[in-house]
Amino acid sequence: MKHSNPVLDTPPKITLGITETCPMRCSHCYADCANAPKPGELTDAQWIPLIRDLAENGVIQAYFEGGEPLAKPGFLNILRATTPLMMTLVRTHGIGLTADLAKELGDIGLGRGLVDLLGADAATHDAATGMLGSFAQSTAAIANLVAAGIPTDVLVILTAHTAPQLNAIAQHAAGLGAKRIGVLRLYPLGRARAAWSDLALSMAAQTQALATLRMPKGLELMQSWHPNNKNCCWQAAAINAFGRAIGCMYLRDYVDFGDATKTPYNEIFQTDPLYRALRSGDVEESCGDCSGTQGSHGGCRSTAYAFHGRWSAPDPFDLTLNHGVDLTVPPPARAKGGSGADHLVA
Amino acid sequence: MPITWSLKPGVRLRPIPEQECCLAYVPRPPALHGLNLSSWLVLTLCDGREQREIGRDYFDAVGPSGGPGATPGAFDSALIQLEALGLIERRAIEATRKETA
Amino acid sequence: MTNPRDLIRSRGAPVPLARPIPTEVRTDGGLMINLLHAPYWRGPGSHPVLAEWVWHLSLNDLLALRTFLVTPDPETGIQPEAAIDAGLKDHGIGSYLGTFVTHGSNFNQVRVLFGHAPKSMTNAYADKPATDPASFNRLIYDLLQKTDTQASRNLRYLRRLWSESPTRTETRLIMLSQVDLASELSDPENSPFTADLLSTGTRMETKL
């Protein structure tokens, strides 16, 4: 113990899980999304003053995700209110993201688009999303964003289904003009935990899949992901669809730091004991890569907690810190807790 | 011809003194940039004054503490970078006078 | 301290740097983290030989050395480490990699590291060029004699601290993959002890 992460007094960036509404039925959906907005989701009229308040208090970048942000009623109003104040990124599956909508997003001043692909072909992608025609729509969305002049990335979650198609997905992304591809690890959250046995890969299989990835010319690979498993808690801030401060969307099943519509986010950031502890980097074990390249320690706190039940545990997705944890075995459900130091020791 | 330097309209700054840097957001075209201490200092000095004055202020500030940011050429390279990123804009003095006349 | 002027006063001014932040998902590698600043001078490149001066300093002397390293020359405005590196490059010696202090229990040990690119020595009968790692000392000596340059002045300062220390040592390291180790070791002129063992028995085969 007694490692320490870099320190921020207040968060400069935030993730806004703007809705848990989505037209698709992805087998791995972390938010367990539904077709209609869930009770208690903030409306656009509630989001806009909250975002303005965040901007006044030092947040200079907002990363919108869901659910499907584009399915959020009034989302364009939210985006319109945000772009003069902050750099904006929107993660989407691209359903309904037509050329006209892409142009409108560009006119509003969207900084970056990130589109998920769950396969390199319609059969794989549509099977994962549970929606026929979704691959065609996601593909069109990438092309439309690129045509609208919005820097666009393709995201792929590394599963048993996507691993054999990584290179084909990268080729597809490059062909559409995407700037980067992010190969994200699978988290045991929401429906993904229930489908874990079907989706999860062993550490060796993940490593193998990434080792065989060959980047097409002009496409960059996001660097902050597996196998570079950083502990990024120190810079993490997030609010879920219901206005709750949760630090990081990957902590959505495990924490609730309070109501960000009632308590200033900076106050939650500075006072919640668990939030502070997660950012501190005070972990049981640290690997040289994380500490050497980012000055952070122990890898991702979400998967550390999911697999070990201790917030200070080593991240089993980290090659150095795995210590024989079988990543294909679903971790047990962890109770969702409130804030408080009682969560520091499971 | 002497020139003045100013922050571009719409640019928003987010100092992070605890990490010795500053983030700067340019809304059009949207981009987020990171500035280290020396570039951050130059940016804060670009308040519409002449380059010579800003440079004098800069070297007054960095001179006593030294470091590579105090070497000749450091100030000019900071201006070049900040202008290329769309964070500051130059204006020729004559043009300014004509506009205000 | 919340403004760059105050921070620079206590930390020194780094080479100005402004760049786009490559935001990723959740995290990014782009937020400038206050680890250690990168070297101020040009990249060292690849050198088959490293030379190292090692000695110890008291804490006060260590602080004085640090001040020396970060203070630009009043005449040229050039920081000493940048000047030394430029001097080594200009004289074809190699690069100045930096002055380091050991981090941890042995905190007051100072190491000055140089990357050296020795001139190859060839002759009509040689199959391939032979390197001359010892050329570093000759070339550094030549540079130290050029008293009119800042690089020479600054380098002499470091060398004087080294030479005044009773614990001083000096080491040259040769890149293993680039040296014909067997030939080097069997040459009695370079390595009389190992050459003798190699020529008289097989024990060294095991040890090697």
PDB file of C-alpha atoms in Angstrom, chain A residues 13 61 63 65 180 222-225 232 250 294, chain C residues 21-29 31 33 35:
ATOM      1  CA  LYS A  13     -13.428  16.292 -17.501  1.00  0.00           C
ATOM      2  CA  GLN A  61     -14.752  18.361 -21.446  1.00  0.00           C
ATOM      3  CA  TYR A  63     -18.076  12.755 -22.803  1.00  0.00           C
ATOM      4  CA  GLU A  65     -22.704   8.152 -23.546  1.00  0.00           C
ATOM      5  CA  ARG A 180      -8.745   5.694 -34.329  1.00  0.00           C
ATOM      6  CA  MET A 222      -6.156   4.028 -28.578  1.00  0.00           C
ATOM      7  CA  GLN A 223      -3.363   3.620 -26.094  1.00  0.00           C
ATOM      8  CA  SER A 224      -5.079   3.751 -22.742  1.00  0.00           C
ATOM      9  CA  TRP A 225      -6.672   0.316 -23.006  1.00  0.00           C
ATOM     10  CA  CYS A 232      -7.473   6.241 -14.311  1.00  0.00           C
ATOM     11  CA  TYR A 250     -17.540   1.414 -15.007  1.00  0.00           C
ATOM     12  CA  GLN A 294       0.938   7.299 -16.091  1.00  0.00           C
TER      13      GLN A 294
ATOM     14  CA  ILE C  21      -5.088  16.317 -25.897  1.00  0.00           C
ATOM     15  CA  PRO C  22      -5.727  12.876 -27.388  1.00  0.00           C
ATOM     16  CA  THR C  23      -8.817  12.041 -25.369  1.00  0.00           C
ATOM     17  CA  GLU C  24      -9.781   8.407 -25.339  1.00  0.00           C
ATOM     18  CA  VAL C  25     -12.585   6.523 -23.579  1.00  0.00           C
ATOM     19  CA  ARG C  26     -12.872   7.280 -19.856  1.00  0.00           C
ATOM     20  CA  THR C  27      -9.197   7.924 -19.593  1.00  0.00           C
ATOM     21  CA  ASP C  28      -6.602   9.369 -21.853  1.00  0.00           C
ATOM     22  CA  GLY C  29      -2.903   9.521 -22.150  1.00  0.00           C
ATOM     23  CA  LEU C  31      -3.518  14.991 -19.632  1.00  0.00           C
ATOM     24  CA  ILE C  33       0.928  14.595 -15.651  1.00  0.00           C
ATOM     25  CA  LEU C  35       5.914  13.225 -13.499  1.00  0.00           C
TER      26      LEU C  35
END
